[in-house]
Amino acid sequence: MVQQASFITSLVTSCVVFLVLNLVYIILHRRPGNAVIYYPLRLLRGEDAATVAKRHGAFTWIVESFRATEDDIVAAGGLDAAVYMHLFTAALEIVFFSALFCVPVLITLSSRSNYNQVQQSRDANFTYTSFDNLGMGNVEPSSRKIWAFLIGMFWVSIVTYFVLWTSYRRILNMRDRVQGSAYARPQQFVVLVRDIPKTDGKETRTEQVERFFSKVHPGEYSRVQPVHKIKPVEKIFSEREEALRKLEHAEAVWELSKKKEGGGDGKRPVHRTGFMGLWGPKVDSIDYLRDKSQELTPELEKEQRRTRQDLEKDAAFVIFKDRREATEAAQVVHAPHALKWKVNQAPEPEEVCWNSLYIPAWSRAIRRIIVNTLTVLLIVFYMIPIAFVAGLTTLENLEKLLPFIKSLLKIPVLAEAIQAYLPQLALLIFLALLPKIMLILSQAEGFASQSQVVRSASSKYFYFIIFNVFLGVTIFGAVFSNISSVNFLISQSNLSPTKVVQLFGSKLPPVASYYITYVALKFFIGYGLELSRLVPLLLFTFKRKFKCKTERELKEAWAPGAFTYHKNIASDLLILTISLCYAVIAPLILPFAIMYYALGWLIMRNQALNVHVPDWESHGSFWPHIHNRILAALLVAQITALGYFGVKQFPFTPVLVVLPIASAIFYVFCRNNYYPSIRYVSLWTASEVPKAKPPPGAIAEAYTPACLQEGHPGIRDRRSNLATQLDSSINAVL
Amino acid sequence: MVQQASFITSLVTSCVVFLVLNLVYIILHRRPGNAVIYYPLRLLRGEDAATVAKRHGAFTWIVESFRATEDDIVAAGGLDAAVYMHLFTAALEIVFFSALFCVPVLITLSSRSNYNQVQQSRDANFTYTSFDNLGMGNVEPSSRKIWAFLIGMFWVSIVTYFVLWTSYRRILNMRDRVQGSAYARPQQFVVLVRDIPKTDGKETRTEQVERFFSKVHPGEYSRVQPVHKIKPVEKIFSEREEALRKLEHAEAVWELSKKKEGGGDGKRPVHRTGFMGLWGPKVDSIDYLRDKSQELTPELEKEQRRTRQDLEKDAAFVIFKDRREATEAAQVVHAPHALKWKVNQAPEPEEVCWNSLYIPAWSRAIRRIIVNTLTVLLIVFYMIPIAFVAGLTTLENLEKLLPFIKSLLKIPVLAEAIQAYLPQLALLIFLALLPKIMLILSQAEGFASQSQVVRSASSKYFYFIIFNVFLGVTIFGAVFSNISSVNFLISQSNLSPTKVVQLFGSKLPPVASYYITYVALKFFIGYGLELSRLVPLLLFTFKRKFKCKTERELKEAWAPGAFTYHKNIASDLLILTISLCYAVIAPLILPFAIMYYALGWLIMRNQALNVHVPDWESHGSFWPHIHNRILAALLVAQITALGYFGVKQFPFTPVLVVLPIASAIFYVFCRNNYYPSIRYVSLWTASEVPKAKPPPGAIAEAYTPACLQEGHPGIRDRRSNLATQLDSSINAVL
């Protein structure tokens, strides 16, 4: 009964925290001073802080979020945000329709069985809660009732296929509307050529590319923008930028001191030139920094010239006269040996990874192998500490290990709180480090665009989370609770895939309530923090007080940042994986999953409409990634069901083999028929004649990195320029 | 010792048969009357029978075959034949280079061990031959010698990767020379459009396709050739063709009878009009058939008009003005939903499957699922009879089952002959039926071209042959020889992939000599028959005597037919699979494999140069298919090695896990970098300006099925027209 009480404690406390955070949001978000935290996207679009904040009632955000159409979201956050929102829609549909059958039918059937009781009468050590009575674990083995659970598994699978199928079509339509829009974006005219072979030495890179393209695309291409090795010039550019920033800061400090003194000369800031300003001679900051930035300017110009002349690498952007022709070129094999002259649609200028563009194909292949090997090692070896933590953090084990804790646990509230939160907290801390590591690993792979890096990181994190959190916690958490199963697992001769599936199946029901609390924690605390934006608010207040002196610094302090797709997608999909696996075995999880995705749907739409500013736009390239991983989650659920139905000694278990095969067929079907439409733009869409198209010069300018642009102001605005850019293109379109 | 004797008997008899067949060839192939059998390709090219036959000395064919360049083979048999020849080159290179290490090093190591003797001293039932002493089975478990075998496995793998890598590059270069040639073929200007959506009812199919293509390819396409449902018109066309053929035959019979009577009126042939000419009224054949064909002519014309007007289906050929533009169009996604307007390079006119073109995408998907399910069932259930045959056909089992055979076996020669041939013969008979079944299954899948059908059939047959012949014979052959292993296999709890791999590994060495005789039988008898062409010669002699009366019938009787790729490729690859699996475990198989591929290389080149006439040309589309299956064979070998090294209790066995991973990486590398160059034509190649190009009218005519062509003579020449066509295009090019 302790388990059940701790389960309820966990739910109640989570809920209380959520309500508190909600209250915080309701109070704070209507104060104009906080508009930079709660409505940064609208401010960047030029709306007024006071009006934005006042316009909103306490719960207006819910209505607005609910009413926003897909096109509104595309206009606010771009296609990527809309696709991410659709993850919530699709997941909500899947868990909702699954629940329609599973909750009423299967829970009733389970509650009318009493196998748990029978087991307890046989084995005194066997414990169960009244929640466990509502799951498949309570049904007698090889009972005819199991047919209903089998049908449930089919129902869940069919619902998932159907939702995924309609989702792909909706995403395609949405994407098509944006791609074929009358206002053309620069990216639609450009292809990226990589792995250009060596020149014969007589002609420059540009001439070589022009010769090739004037043969294979006669009369269609307009100019070539070569890619340079920008590391040296970028170094000088950053130094100058840093100096200019510091100069701006020093001037602001001086102005402030003047104001403080009331019209006097003020106190000019000084600093030391040595390491971190701790050593070296003291200088007047303003004079020193002005001199430094002025010295760096001619040096930068010289380096820019040298880069343009001598550092052309074997990649280039080729700008076409027409969208149709660029689209066509991006899909075609150009050279007789496909290893050379690899042509692809160019990424949007903001998401280009400049330093990866000219990594040769063989190096990319090797990098990929190394990175994937490292990822596998990371996934496998992270399992060991996680397994121990999961094993330790059950109360019984803690007592065994740390006897002094026993006295603490005599206080029932404390015992319950530890029981409820310790395992989840341990898990959450372990996981917080991972996404960043995965992102760094993916950057090393040599992708041409940020979105590919993020997709790859998200994929790594997803596999990590499935293997370690889901499989790891379930198997090890259950196995480590008694020594005999450890021995069972270690004695290698018993270890085979079939065995692992069966073992996994048999260990699922006992940890069902663990996952329910995990889901509840995730959505109450996670979404509470997301909505109330307490952390950014506190950080901003702190920075405004102690650090920021200039307008620019202030703006950068409240700049909201984009959605962290590489982190969010994987953890949202984890909840779906858990829900699908338990949908039939412990259907009680479904209402919680519905709440998770319904709340997520509302709050994330609010964030997309008002808060997050995209760093770049990849035109919905995330959907195939999400689609495949939802399908993978379903596959895990189907294989788990195979194991668990086998454990329940149901003679018709082999019927379930149909499901993984159906998933494989569905995967191939979508990959062949829908994936090409997202990977490429269709010729029909690209043939729509745009009303306005950017001039080739402007396109070439857009595909020049900041440090090579002539007459660049010297300070890049971090994370605020895309919002205005979105305004001028997407927004105008819809 | 019986085993060893029967092994030698088998080799010797096979060799004798081969020498006899060789003698037959040497005697017969120089007689001008046999030129139609031994040099049909040259005759169809217009060379004279007498000169062709006389020009050749007894062994000239070896010299010619050896000296022929790849371009000669392309000129004679097309790219497909050249690619098939390259299968022998590649396999020969693989087994030869593997043998360089394995034969001297590993055989020496094995022969200096004596584990077989040790085992026999422990277990009196254990038997082995002196051949077995030359394999890894003779090495002591966990001995340090096994390191050499491990290195051998790495050597074999690296050799295979290297050969496959260079092969892909050679094939690509060869293909590129042909594709970019100055004499353009009709196919290079045409794309096939499938899954065209319904028209709005106002416009015809042609208008709809024209409207679509004039938007997405403005100014590039020249005309549309719609695809019709030709089944009804084809039925009438075939009836008329049959009548014309019979008429020709009847007239020839009448002429002969006139000659026989010596200038008289002769005897006009008569026949009955009922079923199979057995019932019904007797009629004068010539009058009856002439009337019938004349009646059918206007009916055919009417049906042709109706077909052209009313039976347009949702597929079309679109003819472009230029190779470059057709090539580009064939690689691009056309419609926003990739399910519609699927555009691909058109197959050559001869290999179009007219009745499959308009099968809709969803139907093709379902057909593919059904056909693949049937194939899996076929593969699985064919295993049962094969397993029994393999189990029965060891002498000991035969004696147990059929006691009366015991007396027969007392005659030693008979016993050896049965021991040597019975298992192989049983297997060969079982296998003879399969390729045809696989071809029929593949035809039902709805492919647009013959080459796809053949590739798919070859792939099915390959899986069949690997699972049933190789795995089946090895495991079941060994397992069924004693009852305890059957029980072991049946007790399901012991059955896991790891166990199967180990079991398979442990059963390999005992059947090594079986496979050596299998390889020897295959190449001595198989190539002997192929070279001597005894069967076609006898058939032709028989037909000339009893059946053929007209020139056309005679020509059809000797027409040599194309290579049966769907049968040959799979069985050639089986030998390679066996060789790779045994390369390290029983290296003695390698010399036989070298002989197999060296002889095959010589004889098949001779057949490509002089005998087989291709039915169609798919521009080397077989290479990726062959490449992937050689890699699959290597993978089987690597997994087998894992199993067998495990059985040998070698502590460093896990090092071998690197190899399957390397194979997977190599597969992905080739698929990403080389496969696109074979699947599509590169834009660079297609941009070469041809000297002469066929007029659009001629192209449209080529893409009209015979039964819809106006003014068609009425009788299609079976299997002889491509040779002349090849002459005019490929041949002229090189």
PDB file of N, CA, C and O in Angstrom, chain A residues 581-600:
ATOM      1  N   CYS A 581       3.402   1.111 -25.603  1.00  0.00           N
ATOM      2  CA  CYS A 581       3.763  -0.178 -25.004  1.00  0.00           C
ATOM      3  C   CYS A 581       2.777  -0.582 -23.922  1.00  0.00           C
ATOM      4  O   CYS A 581       2.466  -1.757 -23.769  1.00  0.00           O
ATOM      5  N   TYR A 582       2.300   0.411 -23.163  1.00  0.00           N
ATOM      6  CA  TYR A 582       1.383   0.092 -22.069  1.00  0.00           C
ATOM      7  C   TYR A 582      -0.078   0.165 -22.471  1.00  0.00           C
ATOM      8  O   TYR A 582      -0.933  -0.186 -21.681  1.00  0.00           O
ATOM      9  N   ALA A 583      -0.361   0.663 -23.688  1.00  0.00           N
ATOM     10  CA  ALA A 583      -1.752   0.904 -24.082  1.00  0.00           C
ATOM     11  C   ALA A 583      -2.621  -0.316 -23.820  1.00  0.00           C
ATOM     12  O   ALA A 583      -3.763  -0.198 -23.402  1.00  0.00           O
ATOM     13  N   VAL A 584      -2.049  -1.500 -24.053  1.00  0.00           N
ATOM     14  CA  VAL A 584      -2.826  -2.717 -23.888  1.00  0.00           C
ATOM     15  C   VAL A 584      -2.519  -3.380 -22.541  1.00  0.00           C
ATOM     16  O   VAL A 584      -3.394  -3.910 -21.877  1.00  0.00           O
ATOM     17  N   ILE A 585      -1.256  -3.297 -22.133  1.00  0.00           N
ATOM     18  CA  ILE A 585      -0.846  -4.016 -20.920  1.00  0.00           C
ATOM     19  C   ILE A 585      -1.349  -3.311 -19.652  1.00  0.00           C
ATOM     20  O   ILE A 585      -1.745  -3.961 -18.698  1.00  0.00           O
ATOM     21  N   ALA A 586      -1.318  -1.975 -19.660  1.00  0.00           N
ATOM     22  CA  ALA A 586      -1.831  -1.217 -18.508  1.00  0.00           C
ATOM     23  C   ALA A 586      -2.507   0.048 -19.042  1.00  0.00           C
ATOM     24  O   ALA A 586      -1.931   1.133 -18.999  1.00  0.00           O
ATOM     25  N   PRO A 587      -3.733  -0.088 -19.546  1.00  0.00           N
ATOM     26  CA  PRO A 587      -4.369   1.020 -20.279  1.00  0.00           C
ATOM     27  C   PRO A 587      -4.563   2.275 -19.429  1.00  0.00           C
ATOM     28  O   PRO A 587      -4.865   3.335 -19.983  1.00  0.00           O
ATOM     29  N   LEU A 588      -4.365   2.146 -18.118  1.00  0.00           N
ATOM     30  CA  LEU A 588      -4.534   3.312 -17.251  1.00  0.00           C
ATOM     31  C   LEU A 588      -3.578   4.440 -17.628  1.00  0.00           C
ATOM     32  O   LEU A 588      -3.796   5.608 -17.297  1.00  0.00           O
ATOM     33  N   ILE A 589      -2.508   4.092 -18.338  1.00  0.00           N
ATOM     34  CA  ILE A 589      -1.533   5.118 -18.712  1.00  0.00           C
ATOM     35  C   ILE A 589      -2.111   6.054 -19.775  1.00  0.00           C
ATOM     36  O   ILE A 589      -1.673   7.203 -19.899  1.00  0.00           O
ATOM     37  N   LEU A 590      -3.110   5.583 -20.516  1.00  0.00           N
ATOM     38  CA  LEU A 590      -3.587   6.374 -21.648  1.00  0.00           C
ATOM     39  C   LEU A 590      -4.189   7.718 -21.248  1.00  0.00           C
ATOM     40  O   LEU A 590      -3.888   8.736 -21.879  1.00  0.00           O
ATOM     41  N   PRO A 591      -5.043   7.783 -20.199  1.00  0.00           N
ATOM     42  CA  PRO A 591      -5.564   9.104 -19.815  1.00  0.00           C
ATOM     43  C   PRO A 591      -4.446  10.092 -19.498  1.00  0.00           C
ATOM     44  O   PRO A 591      -4.529  11.267 -19.864  1.00  0.00           O
ATOM     45  N   PHE A 592      -3.374   9.607 -18.862  1.00  0.00           N
ATOM     46  CA  PHE A 592      -2.264  10.504 -18.556  1.00  0.00           C
ATOM     47  C   PHE A 592      -1.569  10.959 -19.838  1.00  0.00           C
ATOM     48  O   PHE A 592      -1.194  12.121 -19.984  1.00  0.00           O
ATOM     49  N   ALA A 593      -1.419  10.034 -20.772  1.00  0.00           N
ATOM     50  CA  ALA A 593      -0.796  10.391 -22.043  1.00  0.00           C
ATOM     51  C   ALA A 593      -1.653  11.416 -22.775  1.00  0.00           C
ATOM     52  O   ALA A 593      -1.148  12.372 -23.374  1.00  0.00           O
ATOM     53  N   ILE A 594      -2.982  11.225 -22.703  1.00  0.00           N
ATOM     54  CA  ILE A 594      -3.870  12.199 -23.355  1.00  0.00           C
ATOM     55  C   ILE A 594      -3.658  13.569 -22.736  1.00  0.00           C
ATOM     56  O   ILE A 594      -3.526  14.577 -23.447  1.00  0.00           O
ATOM     57  N   MET A 595      -3.589  13.601 -21.383  1.00  0.00           N
ATOM     58  CA  MET A 595      -3.357  14.893 -20.726  1.00  0.00           C
ATOM     59  C   MET A 595      -2.016  15.484 -21.151  1.00  0.00           C
ATOM     60  O   MET A 595      -1.900  16.681 -21.396  1.00  0.00           O
ATOM     61  N   TYR A 596      -0.999  14.624 -21.216  1.00  0.00           N
ATOM     62  CA  TYR A 596       0.332  15.108 -21.602  1.00  0.00           C
ATOM     63  C   TYR A 596       0.283  15.790 -22.965  1.00  0.00           C
ATOM     64  O   TYR A 596       0.764  16.903 -23.140  1.00  0.00           O
ATOM     65  N   TYR A 597      -0.322  15.115 -23.932  1.00  0.00           N
ATOM     66  CA  TYR A 597      -0.296  15.675 -25.280  1.00  0.00           C
ATOM     67  C   TYR A 597      -1.289  16.808 -25.464  1.00  0.00           C
ATOM     68  O   TYR A 597      -1.050  17.730 -26.238  1.00  0.00           O
ATOM     69  N   ALA A 598      -2.411  16.771 -24.719  1.00  0.00           N
ATOM     70  CA  ALA A 598      -3.384  17.861 -24.835  1.00  0.00           C
ATOM     71  C   ALA A 598      -2.787  19.144 -24.254  1.00  0.00           C
ATOM     72  O   ALA A 598      -2.818  20.209 -24.892  1.00  0.00           O
ATOM     73  N   LEU A 599      -2.206  19.022 -23.044  1.00  0.00           N
ATOM     74  CA  LEU A 599      -1.554  20.189 -22.448  1.00  0.00           C
ATOM     75  C   LEU A 599      -0.407  20.674 -23.322  1.00  0.00           C
ATOM     76  O   LEU A 599      -0.241  21.873 -23.560  1.00  0.00           O
ATOM     77  N   GLY A 600       0.365  19.717 -23.797  1.00  0.00           N
ATOM     78  CA  GLY A 600       1.503  20.058 -24.648  1.00  0.00           C
ATOM     79  C   GLY A 600       1.039  20.788 -25.900  1.00  0.00           C
ATOM     80  O   GLY A 600       1.635  21.780 -26.321  1.00  0.00           O
TER      81      GLY A 600
END
